[in-house]
Amino acid sequence: MATLGIDGTGQRLLRRLNPGPGGWQVGLATVGTVGVALGLSALLIAVTGGSPTASTKALYQGSMASPAAWSTSLLYVAPLLLVAVGACVSARSGFFNIGQEGQVLIGALAGAWVGLRLAVPGPLLLVLVLLASVVGAGVWAGLSALMYRFRGVNIVVSTMLMTFLAQQLISFAVNTPWLLQESRLGRGTLSPQSNPVPENARLASLGDYPNLQLNGGLVLAVVVAVVLALVMARTRWGFRLKMVGLNPAAARHAGVRVGALGGIALAISGALAGLAGALLLTSPVGTNRLQPGMSLNIGWDGLLVALVARNNPLLAIPVAVLFGVLRAGGSFLAATGVPSFLVDVVKALLVLAFVAPPVVIGMLRRRRLADQPAAPTATPTAPTAPAPTALADGSALADGSALADGSAPAGSTAPVPGPRTTAPPPADPGDAGTAGTKDAMEGRLA
C-alpha cells in the first residue's frame, strides 16, 4: 500500500470493501450513497430557504398521492424508458450515443410532418406518424455512424453537436409558413409552433380522469424494453453486439462486421429516441404540437436512466418510474417556495449515488489485487545424473549401464535394455586400453 500513498485507515477500508463475487458490497455502498444524496438534497433545500419536509410532501402529492398524480408520472415514464433502452443498445456495442435530445426533436419533426401533411383516415395515420418518427430519427443518428466510418469523426462529438443542429431545424420549421408554422386565424399573432396533430394521430388512454389513466405509449415502451432485453440476451445478434462492445479486435477476428453492427446499434438508439419524440407529440404529456422546447430534456434524462440502470433494459423500467416521479412532482415545488430546478440537482445526485459505488469499489479491488505479493513461481531443476552402478569388487561403472553380455552388475537398479532398445556401439578392436579393461572386468566376474 505504500506505493499507492494509502495510510492504515485506507488499508482497513480496502479490506472491508474488497468486493466478493456476490456484489453485496456494491449494494450496501449504493444504499449509503443514496442516503447521502438525499441528505445533501435536504440540505440544499434548507439553504435556499425552503423546508425539506414540505418539499418532500409536495413531491409526493404531485407524483404519487392520487391516481391522477400517478397518471402524470406514468406519462413521463414512457418517453424516458424508450430513450434509455436505445441508449442501452448503443452502449452495449461500444458506440456511446449522447445526442438523444436532438433525436427526440427530429422524431417529433418527422411525425408532425406526416401527421399534418397526409390526409389518412382512421388509426393508420397514427401508425404512419410513429413509423416516420422512428425512420427519421434513425437516419439522423445513422449520419453520425457514416461520419465515423468515412471520416473518423468521434461518435460522442458528432451526436452531441447534431443536437444543436436539430434544435435549429425545429426552430426554422415552426417559424416558416410553408413548412410547419401554425395557420393564421384572423389577425392573431403567429406563434413558433405547428398546428395540433389530428385526433386520429393521437395515442389513446385507458381510464378516465380523475382515475388512473394508462396511455398507450407506456404499453408500447414496456413492450419495446422487454423485447430488446430478450434480443440482446438470447440471440446471436445480441451476443455479437456484446462482443463488439467488449473487444472489437476479437470480434473482427471472429468475422463480425464491427462497423456495420455498431452503426446499426446507433441507428436503433436514435430510432427509439425518435419514437419517444412521437410520444411527446401524440400523447397527453405535451400539447400535441411541434414546438422548439417540446423535448423537455427527455433525451438527457433518458440517458441518465440508462446510466443508473447500468445499460440493462429491464432495470431501466423501475429507474424510469423513479425519474418520472421526480419530473411529475417537480412542478409542485414552486408552491413551497423552492426553485423547481432543484429537482435537476436531486436527479444529478441520485445518478452519482447509483453510478459511483461500483466504479469506486472496482477501483479498490484492482488496487488491492495489484498490491498482493506475487505467487512464487517454480524454477525448473536440472536433471541429476544417474548414480554409478557398483560392481562386485567395489568399483563402479561411470554411467550405471548394463555389462556387455546384457547382465546387470551387482547392486544395479537400472533395467536391462529390452529387445527394442538400441545397444551401445561395440568397442573398437584396435583400442588396446578398452579391450584390456573389458577382459579384466570379465575375469573378475568369472
GROMACS .gro file of C-alpha atoms in nm:
model
  446
    1MET     CA    1   0.000   0.000   0.000
    2ALA     CA    2   0.293   0.233   0.048
    3THR     CA    3   0.339   0.269  -0.324
    4LEU     CA    4  -0.019   0.392  -0.360
    5GLY     CA    5   0.003   0.651  -0.086
    6ILE     CA    6  -0.270   0.493   0.126
    7ASP     CA    7  -0.239   0.505   0.504
    8GLY     CA    8  -0.352   0.249   0.760
    9THR     CA    9  -0.711   0.373   0.754
   10GLY     CA   10  -0.719   0.330   0.379
   11GLN     CA   11  -0.582  -0.022   0.414
   12ARG     CA   12  -0.861  -0.115   0.654
   13LEU     CA   13  -1.114   0.038   0.417
   14LEU     CA   14  -0.976  -0.168   0.131
   15ARG     CA   15  -1.000  -0.484   0.335
   16ARG     CA   16  -1.361  -0.414   0.431
   17LEU     CA   17  -1.472  -0.305   0.084
   18ASN     CA   18  -1.296  -0.578  -0.107
   19PRO     CA   19  -1.591  -0.692  -0.323
   20GLY     CA   20  -1.669  -1.058  -0.343
   21PRO     CA   21  -1.842  -1.238  -0.628
   22GLY     CA   22  -2.186  -1.169  -0.478
   23GLY     CA   23  -2.152  -0.793  -0.504
   24TRP     CA   24  -2.314  -0.728  -0.167
   25GLN     CA   25  -2.059  -0.457  -0.100
   26VAL     CA   26  -2.185  -0.266  -0.404
   27GLY     CA   27  -2.542  -0.292  -0.275
   28LEU     CA   28  -2.452  -0.167   0.071
   29ALA     CA   29  -2.242   0.116  -0.072
   30THR     CA   30  -2.529   0.215  -0.304
   31VAL     CA   31  -2.773   0.233  -0.015
   32GLY     CA   32  -2.526   0.451   0.175
   33THR     CA   33  -2.461   0.687  -0.117
   34VAL     CA   34  -2.833   0.724  -0.189
   35GLY     CA   35  -2.882   0.824   0.175
   36VAL     CA   36  -2.603   1.078   0.144
   37ALA     CA   37  -2.755   1.215  -0.179
   38LEU     CA   38  -3.095   1.259  -0.014
   39GLY     CA   39  -2.929   1.425   0.285
   40LEU     CA   40  -2.744   1.669   0.059
   41SER     CA   41  -3.069   1.743  -0.125
   42ALA     CA   42  -3.244   1.826   0.202
   43LEU     CA   43  -2.951   2.047   0.299
   44LEU     CA   44  -2.967   2.237  -0.031
   45ILE     CA   45  -3.339   2.293   0.011
   46ALA     CA   46  -3.283   2.424   0.362
   47VAL     CA   47  -3.003   2.655   0.247
   48THR     CA   48  -3.223   2.805  -0.027
   49GLY     CA   49  -3.487   2.897   0.231
   50GLY     CA   50  -3.725   2.605   0.182
   51SER     CA   51  -3.848   2.332   0.409
   52PRO     CA   52  -3.720   1.980   0.333
   53THR     CA   53  -4.033   1.828   0.486
   54ALA     CA   54  -4.270   2.049   0.287
   55SER     CA   55  -4.072   1.986  -0.033
   56THR     CA   56  -4.085   1.610   0.014
   57LYS     CA   57  -4.458   1.631   0.076
   58ALA     CA   58  -4.503   1.838  -0.239
   59LEU     CA   59  -4.308   1.587  -0.446
   60TYR     CA   60  -4.525   1.309  -0.310
   61GLN     CA   61  -4.852   1.491  -0.371
   62GLY     CA   62  -4.758   1.581  -0.726
   63SER     CA   63  -4.643   1.234  -0.828
   64MET     CA   64  -4.790   0.955  -0.613
   65ALA     CA   65  -5.058   1.086  -0.378
   66SER     CA   66  -5.353   1.016  -0.610
   67PRO     CA   67  -5.442   0.819  -0.923
   68ALA     CA   68  -5.430   1.143  -1.123
   69ALA     CA   69  -5.079   1.212  -0.995
   70TRP     CA   70  -4.970   0.861  -1.090
   71SER     CA   71  -5.119   0.916  -1.436
   72THR     CA   72  -4.896   1.220  -1.485
   73SER     CA   73  -4.588   1.032  -1.362
   74LEU     CA   74  -4.652   0.741  -1.597
   75LEU     CA   75  -4.690   0.978  -1.891
   76TYR     CA   76  -4.328   1.082  -1.840
   77VAL     CA   77  -4.212   0.724  -1.786
   78ALA     CA   78  -4.287   0.614  -2.143
   79PRO     CA   79  -4.055   0.852  -2.337
   80LEU     CA   80  -3.786   0.826  -2.068
   81LEU     CA   81  -3.790   0.448  -2.097
   82LEU     CA   82  -3.767   0.449  -2.476
   83VAL     CA   83  -3.467   0.682  -2.474
   84ALA     CA   84  -3.299   0.474  -2.201
   85VAL     CA   85  -3.348   0.145  -2.387
   86GLY     CA   86  -3.199   0.296  -2.700
   87ALA     CA   87  -2.902   0.419  -2.500
   88CYS     CA   88  -2.857   0.067  -2.361
   89VAL     CA   89  -2.840  -0.077  -2.714
   90SER     CA   90  -2.578   0.168  -2.838
   91ALA     CA   91  -2.370   0.147  -2.520
   92ARG     CA   92  -2.369  -0.234  -2.540
   93SER     CA   93  -2.197  -0.205  -2.879
   94GLY     CA   94  -1.941   0.047  -2.753
   95PHE     CA   95  -2.092   0.333  -2.958
   96PHE     CA   96  -2.192   0.590  -2.697
   97ASN     CA   97  -2.481   0.798  -2.826
   98ILE     CA   98  -2.534   1.119  -2.630
   99GLY     CA   99  -2.743   1.300  -2.894
  100GLN     CA  100  -3.082   1.169  -2.780
  101GLU     CA  101  -3.213   1.519  -2.712
  102GLY     CA  102  -3.175   1.614  -3.077
  103GLN     CA  103  -3.301   1.276  -3.198
  104VAL     CA  104  -3.618   1.323  -2.993
  105LEU     CA  105  -3.677   1.653  -3.172
  106ILE     CA  106  -3.608   1.504  -3.516
  107GLY     CA  107  -3.854   1.222  -3.444
  108ALA     CA  108  -4.120   1.473  -3.345
  109LEU     CA  109  -4.045   1.679  -3.658
  110ALA     CA  110  -4.085   1.381  -3.890
  111GLY     CA  111  -4.401   1.269  -3.713
  112ALA     CA  112  -4.554   1.616  -3.725
  113TRP     CA  113  -4.479   1.647  -4.097
  114VAL     CA  114  -4.655   1.318  -4.175
  115GLY     CA  115  -4.943   1.384  -3.938
  116LEU     CA  116  -5.016   1.731  -4.077
  117ARG     CA  117  -4.946   1.663  -4.447
  118LEU     CA  118  -5.116   1.330  -4.503
  119ALA     CA  119  -5.495   1.303  -4.501
  120VAL     CA  120  -5.525   0.941  -4.394
  121PRO     CA  121  -5.841   0.826  -4.216
  122GLY     CA  122  -5.853   0.611  -3.905
  123PRO     CA  123  -5.567   0.485  -3.687
  124LEU     CA  124  -5.347   0.430  -3.992
  125LEU     CA  125  -5.237   0.791  -3.961
  126LEU     CA  126  -5.108   0.723  -3.608
  127VAL     CA  127  -4.911   0.424  -3.735
  128LEU     CA  128  -4.758   0.635  -4.011
  129VAL     CA  129  -4.666   0.910  -3.763
  130LEU     CA  130  -4.488   0.661  -3.537
  131LEU     CA  131  -4.307   0.499  -3.830
  132ALA     CA  132  -4.199   0.836  -3.968
  133SER     CA  133  -4.059   0.934  -3.629
  134VAL     CA  134  -3.867   0.607  -3.600
  135VAL     CA  135  -3.722   0.627  -3.952
  136GLY     CA  136  -3.641   0.998  -3.937
  137ALA     CA  137  -3.454   0.982  -3.606
  138GLY     CA  138  -3.285   0.655  -3.703
  139VAL     CA  139  -3.149   0.811  -4.022
  140TRP     CA  140  -3.043   1.119  -3.825
  141ALA     CA  141  -2.842   0.904  -3.584
  142GLY     CA  142  -2.708   0.697  -3.873
  143LEU     CA  143  -2.541   1.009  -4.011
  144SER     CA  144  -2.306   1.004  -3.713
  145ALA     CA  145  -2.220   0.643  -3.789
  146LEU     CA  146  -2.142   0.735  -4.150
  147MET     CA  147  -1.922   1.025  -4.041
  148TYR     CA  148  -1.733   0.789  -3.814
  149ARG     CA  149  -1.700   0.526  -4.086
  150PHE     CA  150  -1.574   0.750  -4.367
  151ARG     CA  151  -1.416   1.048  -4.189
  152GLY     CA  152  -1.327   0.910  -3.845
  153VAL     CA  153  -1.543   1.165  -3.659
  154ASN     CA  154  -1.588   1.070  -3.296
  155ILE     CA  155  -1.937   0.935  -3.222
  156VAL     CA  156  -1.975   1.124  -2.895
  157VAL     CA  157  -1.876   1.454  -3.052
  158SER     CA  158  -2.090   1.417  -3.364
  159THR     CA  159  -2.407   1.308  -3.182
  160MET     CA  160  -2.373   1.592  -2.932
  161LEU     CA  161  -2.315   1.858  -3.199
  162MET     CA  162  -2.602   1.731  -3.412
  163THR     CA  163  -2.831   1.800  -3.116
  164PHE     CA  164  -2.777   2.174  -3.164
  165LEU     CA  165  -2.837   2.136  -3.536
  166ALA     CA  166  -3.167   1.959  -3.465
  167GLN     CA  167  -3.278   2.243  -3.239
  168GLN     CA  168  -3.212   2.494  -3.516
  169LEU     CA  169  -3.405   2.281  -3.767
  170ILE     CA  170  -3.709   2.271  -3.539
  171SER     CA  171  -3.691   2.645  -3.487
  172PHE     CA  172  -3.673   2.702  -3.863
  173ALA     CA  173  -3.962   2.464  -3.936
  174VAL     CA  174  -4.207   2.620  -3.689
  175ASN     CA  175  -4.118   2.976  -3.798
  176THR     CA  176  -4.159   2.914  -4.172
  177PRO     CA  177  -4.517   2.939  -4.305
  178TRP     CA  178  -4.468   2.692  -4.591
  179LEU     CA  179  -4.323   2.429  -4.356
  180LEU     CA  180  -4.489   2.366  -4.021
  181GLN     CA  181  -4.578   2.705  -3.877
  182GLU     CA  182  -4.934   2.720  -3.742
  183SER     CA  183  -5.209   2.861  -3.960
  184ARG     CA  184  -5.312   3.221  -3.911
  185LEU     CA  185  -5.655   3.271  -3.756
  186GLY     CA  186  -5.783   3.619  -3.832
  187ARG     CA  187  -5.533   3.885  -3.734
  188GLY     CA  188  -5.384   3.693  -3.447
  189THR     CA  189  -5.011   3.670  -3.387
  190LEU     CA  190  -4.846   3.354  -3.510
  191SER     CA  191  -4.653   3.153  -3.253
  192PRO     CA  192  -4.342   2.943  -3.323
  193GLN     CA  193  -4.528   2.613  -3.322
  194SER     CA  194  -4.719   2.386  -3.556
  195ASN     CA  195  -5.088   2.310  -3.575
  196PRO     CA  196  -5.205   2.030  -3.345
  197VAL     CA  197  -5.194   1.686  -3.500
  198PRO     CA  198  -5.534   1.536  -3.587
  199GLU     CA  199  -5.729   1.332  -3.335
  200ASN     CA  200  -5.672   1.008  -3.523
  201ALA     CA  201  -5.297   1.063  -3.494
  202ARG     CA  202  -5.301   1.064  -3.112
  203LEU     CA  203  -5.245   0.777  -2.872
  204ALA     CA  204  -5.548   0.666  -2.674
  205SER     CA  205  -5.555   0.625  -2.297
  206LEU     CA  206  -5.719   0.360  -2.083
  207GLY     CA  207  -5.916   0.514  -1.796
  208ASP     CA  208  -6.076   0.850  -1.724
  209TYR     CA  209  -5.977   1.140  -1.504
  210PRO     CA  210  -5.953   1.152  -1.202
  211ASN     CA  211  -5.898   0.777  -1.205
  212LEU     CA  212  -5.574   0.616  -1.315
  213GLN     CA  213  -5.504   0.665  -1.684
  214LEU     CA  214  -5.262   0.443  -1.876
  215ASN     CA  215  -5.161   0.587  -2.209
  216GLY     CA  216  -5.084   0.357  -2.498
  217GLY     CA  217  -4.732   0.495  -2.512
  218LEU     CA  218  -4.647   0.334  -2.177
  219VAL     CA  219  -4.755  -0.009  -2.301
  220LEU     CA  220  -4.552   0.041  -2.618
  221ALA     CA  221  -4.242   0.145  -2.422
  222VAL     CA  222  -4.258  -0.151  -2.183
  223VAL     CA  223  -4.305  -0.397  -2.472
  224VAL     CA  224  -4.006  -0.249  -2.656
  225ALA     CA  225  -3.790  -0.272  -2.342
  226VAL     CA  226  -3.878  -0.637  -2.280
  227VAL     CA  227  -3.832  -0.741  -2.643
  228LEU     CA  228  -3.493  -0.572  -2.676
  229ALA     CA  229  -3.379  -0.719  -2.343
  230LEU     CA  230  -3.460  -1.068  -2.473
  231VAL     CA  231  -3.296  -0.998  -2.810
  232MET     CA  232  -2.973  -0.877  -2.650
  233ALA     CA  233  -2.962  -1.164  -2.402
  234ARG     CA  234  -3.085  -1.461  -2.607
  235THR     CA  235  -2.997  -1.409  -2.973
  236ARG     CA  236  -2.684  -1.435  -3.182
  237TRP     CA  237  -2.716  -1.068  -3.275
  238GLY     CA  238  -2.715  -0.972  -2.907
  239PHE     CA  239  -2.408  -1.186  -2.842
  240ARG     CA  240  -2.224  -1.021  -3.131
  241LEU     CA  241  -2.330  -0.682  -3.003
  242LYS     CA  242  -2.180  -0.759  -2.663
  243MET     CA  243  -1.866  -0.898  -2.825
  244VAL     CA  244  -1.815  -0.577  -3.023
  245GLY     CA  245  -1.856  -0.368  -2.710
  246LEU     CA  246  -1.613  -0.575  -2.505
  247ASN     CA  247  -1.338  -0.633  -2.761
  248PRO     CA  248  -1.378  -0.501  -3.116
  249ALA     CA  249  -1.049  -0.659  -3.228
  250ALA     CA  250  -1.156  -1.006  -3.114
  251ALA     CA  251  -1.499  -0.956  -3.271
  252ARG     CA  252  -1.341  -0.856  -3.601
  253HIS     CA  253  -1.113  -1.160  -3.586
  254ALA     CA  254  -1.421  -1.379  -3.531
  255GLY     CA  255  -1.579  -1.247  -3.851
  256VAL     CA  256  -1.811  -0.983  -3.705
  257ARG     CA  257  -1.851  -0.665  -3.910
  258VAL     CA  258  -1.779  -0.425  -3.629
  259GLY     CA  259  -1.851  -0.103  -3.813
  260ALA     CA  260  -2.180  -0.221  -3.959
  261LEU     CA  261  -2.304  -0.367  -3.631
  262GLY     CA  262  -2.210  -0.056  -3.435
  263GLY     CA  263  -2.379   0.165  -3.693
  264ILE     CA  264  -2.698  -0.041  -3.673
  265ALA     CA  265  -2.694  -0.018  -3.293
  266LEU     CA  266  -2.651   0.359  -3.313
  267ALA     CA  267  -2.939   0.386  -3.562
  268ILE     CA  268  -3.162   0.176  -3.334
  269SER     CA  269  -3.077   0.405  -3.045
  270GLY     CA  270  -3.174   0.709  -3.249
  271ALA     CA  271  -3.490   0.541  -3.374
  272LEU     CA  272  -3.609   0.473  -3.018
  273ALA     CA  273  -3.533   0.832  -2.921
  274GLY     CA  274  -3.741   0.940  -3.222
  275LEU     CA  275  -4.024   0.716  -3.103
  276ALA     CA  276  -4.004   0.898  -2.770
  277GLY     CA  277  -4.043   1.223  -2.963
  278ALA     CA  278  -4.352   1.080  -3.131
  279LEU     CA  279  -4.498   1.005  -2.787
  280LEU     CA  280  -4.439   1.364  -2.681
  281LEU     CA  281  -4.629   1.470  -2.993
  282THR     CA  282  -4.920   1.226  -2.978
  283SER     CA  283  -4.976   1.169  -2.604
  284PRO     CA  284  -5.130   1.400  -2.339
  285VAL     CA  285  -4.786   1.472  -2.190
  286GLY     CA  286  -4.749   1.761  -2.437
  287THR     CA  287  -4.965   1.998  -2.636
  288ASN     CA  288  -4.978   1.776  -2.946
  289ARG     CA  289  -4.792   2.047  -3.134
  290LEU     CA  290  -4.436   2.065  -3.264
  291GLN     CA  291  -4.253   2.326  -3.056
  292PRO     CA  292  -3.884   2.413  -3.014
  293GLY     CA  293  -3.876   2.322  -2.644
  294MET     CA  294  -4.107   2.024  -2.657
  295SER     CA  295  -3.832   1.771  -2.578
  296LEU     CA  296  -3.835   1.886  -2.213
  297ASN     CA  297  -3.485   1.743  -2.162
  298ILE     CA  298  -3.629   1.393  -2.208
  299GLY     CA  299  -3.321   1.296  -2.410
  300TRP     CA  300  -3.076   1.393  -2.137
  301ASP     CA  301  -3.284   1.237  -1.858
  302GLY     CA  302  -3.329   0.917  -2.058
  303LEU     CA  303  -2.953   0.892  -2.090
  304LEU     CA  304  -2.925   0.927  -1.712
  305VAL     CA  305  -3.182   0.650  -1.670
  306ALA     CA  306  -2.963   0.421  -1.879
  307LEU     CA  307  -2.656   0.510  -1.672
  308VAL     CA  308  -2.833   0.436  -1.344
  309ALA     CA  309  -2.973   0.111  -1.488
  310ARG     CA  310  -2.618   0.015  -1.597
  311ASN     CA  311  -2.730  -0.041  -1.956
  312ASN     CA  312  -2.987  -0.304  -1.857
  313PRO     CA  313  -3.320  -0.254  -2.041
  314LEU     CA  314  -3.524  -0.438  -1.778
  315LEU     CA  315  -3.365  -0.248  -1.490
  316ALA     CA  316  -3.436   0.074  -1.681
  317ILE     CA  317  -3.811   0.025  -1.622
  318PRO     CA  318  -3.812   0.094  -1.244
  319VAL     CA  319  -3.546   0.362  -1.285
  320ALA     CA  320  -3.764   0.538  -1.545
  321VAL     CA  321  -4.053   0.526  -1.296
  322LEU     CA  322  -3.831   0.697  -1.038
  323PHE     CA  323  -3.734   0.973  -1.280
  324GLY     CA  324  -4.095   1.009  -1.392
  325VAL     CA  325  -4.198   1.059  -1.030
  326LEU     CA  326  -3.933   1.329  -0.986
  327ARG     CA  327  -4.049   1.504  -1.303
  328ALA     CA  328  -4.417   1.497  -1.212
  329GLY     CA  329  -4.356   1.613  -0.856
  330GLY     CA  330  -4.110   1.884  -0.951
  331SER     CA  331  -4.387   2.115  -1.068
  332PHE     CA  332  -4.532   2.119  -0.716
  333LEU     CA  333  -4.215   2.254  -0.557
  334ALA     CA  334  -4.296   2.611  -0.657
  335ALA     CA  335  -4.584   2.605  -0.407
  336THR     CA  336  -4.335   2.557  -0.125
  337GLY     CA  337  -4.105   2.837  -0.236
  338VAL     CA  338  -3.833   2.601  -0.362
  339PRO     CA  339  -3.697   2.655  -0.715
  340SER     CA  340  -3.806   2.376  -0.946
  341PHE     CA  341  -3.452   2.340  -1.085
  342LEU     CA  342  -3.354   2.175  -0.756
  343VAL     CA  343  -3.522   1.865  -0.895
  344ASP     CA  344  -3.243   1.851  -1.153
  345VAL     CA  345  -2.990   1.876  -0.870
  346VAL     CA  346  -3.161   1.589  -0.689
  347LYS     CA  347  -3.156   1.380  -1.008
  348ALA     CA  348  -2.786   1.450  -1.059
  349LEU     CA  349  -2.707   1.348  -0.700
  350LEU     CA  350  -2.907   1.029  -0.738
  351VAL     CA  351  -2.724   0.944  -1.061
  352LEU     CA  352  -2.391   0.985  -0.884
  353ALA     CA  353  -2.520   0.780  -0.591
  354PHE     CA  354  -2.609   0.487  -0.817
  355VAL     CA  355  -2.314   0.506  -1.056
  356ALA     CA  356  -2.025   0.582  -0.819
  357PRO     CA  357  -2.025   0.274  -0.586
  358PRO     CA  358  -1.944   0.004  -0.846
  359VAL     CA  359  -1.677   0.225  -1.003
  360VAL     CA  360  -1.509   0.310  -0.673
  361ILE     CA  361  -1.525  -0.043  -0.536
  362GLY     CA  362  -1.392  -0.185  -0.861
  363MET     CA  363  -1.100   0.056  -0.839
  364LEU     CA  364  -1.034  -0.050  -0.479
  365ARG     CA  365  -1.043  -0.415  -0.583
  366ARG     CA  366  -0.788  -0.359  -0.857
  367ARG     CA  367  -0.559  -0.172  -0.620
  368ARG     CA  368  -0.582  -0.447  -0.363
  369LEU     CA  369  -0.503  -0.714  -0.619
  370ALA     CA  370  -0.211  -0.509  -0.751
  371ASP     CA  371  -0.061  -0.482  -0.402
  372GLN     CA  372  -0.084  -0.851  -0.324
  373PRO     CA  373   0.256  -1.027  -0.342
  374ALA     CA  374   0.305  -1.233  -0.650
  375ALA     CA  375   0.290  -1.609  -0.603
  376PRO     CA  376   0.634  -1.777  -0.619
  377THR     CA  377   0.697  -1.947  -0.948
  378ALA     CA  378   0.850  -2.292  -0.959
  379THR     CA  379   1.204  -2.293  -1.104
  380PRO     CA  380   1.297  -2.586  -1.326
  381THR     CA  381   1.558  -2.817  -1.169
  382ALA     CA  382   1.848  -2.957  -1.367
  383PRO     CA  383   1.830  -3.331  -1.433
  384THR     CA  384   2.051  -3.530  -1.197
  385ALA     CA  385   2.300  -3.781  -1.329
  386PRO     CA  386   2.223  -4.147  -1.253
  387ALA     CA  387   2.406  -4.295  -0.960
  388PRO     CA  388   2.704  -4.509  -1.055
  389THR     CA  389   2.650  -4.881  -1.052
  390ALA     CA  390   2.858  -5.068  -0.802
  391LEU     CA  391   3.043  -5.381  -0.914
  392ALA     CA  392   3.126  -5.685  -0.710
  393ASP     CA  393   3.479  -5.568  -0.623
  394GLY     CA  394   3.363  -5.226  -0.511
  395SER     CA  395   3.436  -5.048  -0.840
  396ALA     CA  396   3.162  -4.880  -1.033
  397LEU     CA  397   3.058  -4.809  -1.388
  398ALA     CA  398   3.051  -4.443  -1.474
  399ASP     CA  399   2.705  -4.442  -1.634
  400GLY     CA  400   2.540  -4.724  -1.440
  401SER     CA  401   2.461  -4.921  -1.758
  402ALA     CA  402   2.446  -5.295  -1.803
  403LEU     CA  403   2.752  -5.504  -1.883
  404ALA     CA  404   2.847  -5.607  -2.228
  405ASP     CA  405   2.676  -5.950  -2.204
  406GLY     CA  406   2.345  -5.788  -2.109
  407SER     CA  407   2.353  -5.882  -1.741
  408ALA     CA  408   2.313  -5.619  -1.476
  409PRO     CA  409   2.601  -5.560  -1.240
  410ALA     CA  410   2.564  -5.640  -0.876
  411GLY     CA  411   2.374  -5.369  -0.688
  412SER     CA  412   2.245  -5.217  -1.010
  413THR     CA  413   1.888  -5.099  -1.020
  414ALA     CA  414   1.891  -4.991  -1.385
  415PRO     CA  415   1.663  -5.200  -1.610
  416VAL     CA  416   1.817  -5.421  -1.872
  417PRO     CA  417   1.759  -5.283  -2.222
  418GLY     CA  418   1.471  -5.456  -2.395
  419PRO     CA  419   1.478  -5.605  -2.740
  420ARG     CA  420   1.382  -5.269  -2.898
  421THR     CA  421   1.647  -5.074  -2.709
  422THR     CA  422   1.940  -4.972  -2.922
  423ALA     CA  423   2.256  -5.143  -2.793
  424PRO     CA  424   2.562  -4.930  -2.733
  425PRO     CA  425   2.815  -4.936  -3.016
  426PRO     CA  426   3.079  -5.215  -2.985
  427ALA     CA  427   3.423  -5.125  -2.862
  428ASP     CA  428   3.689  -5.052  -3.118
  429PRO     CA  429   3.904  -5.374  -3.151
  430GLY     CA  430   4.207  -5.160  -3.215
  431ASP     CA  431   4.179  -4.989  -2.885
  432ALA     CA  432   4.400  -5.194  -2.654
  433GLY     CA  433   4.311  -4.996  -2.346
  434THR     CA  434   3.940  -5.053  -2.386
  435ALA     CA  435   3.988  -5.425  -2.468
  436GLY     CA  436   4.208  -5.472  -2.169
  437THR     CA  437   3.957  -5.314  -1.940
  438LYS     CA  438   3.685  -5.535  -2.078
  439ASP     CA  439   3.893  -5.855  -2.027
  440ALA     CA  440   3.975  -5.754  -1.676
  441MET     CA  441   3.608  -5.696  -1.593
  442GLU     CA  442   3.506  -6.032  -1.738
  443GLY     CA  443   3.776  -6.205  -1.543
  444ARG     CA  444   3.658  -6.052  -1.217
  445LEU     CA  445   3.302  -6.155  -1.280
  446ALA     CA  446   3.407  -6.507  -1.371
   0.00000   0.00000   0.00000
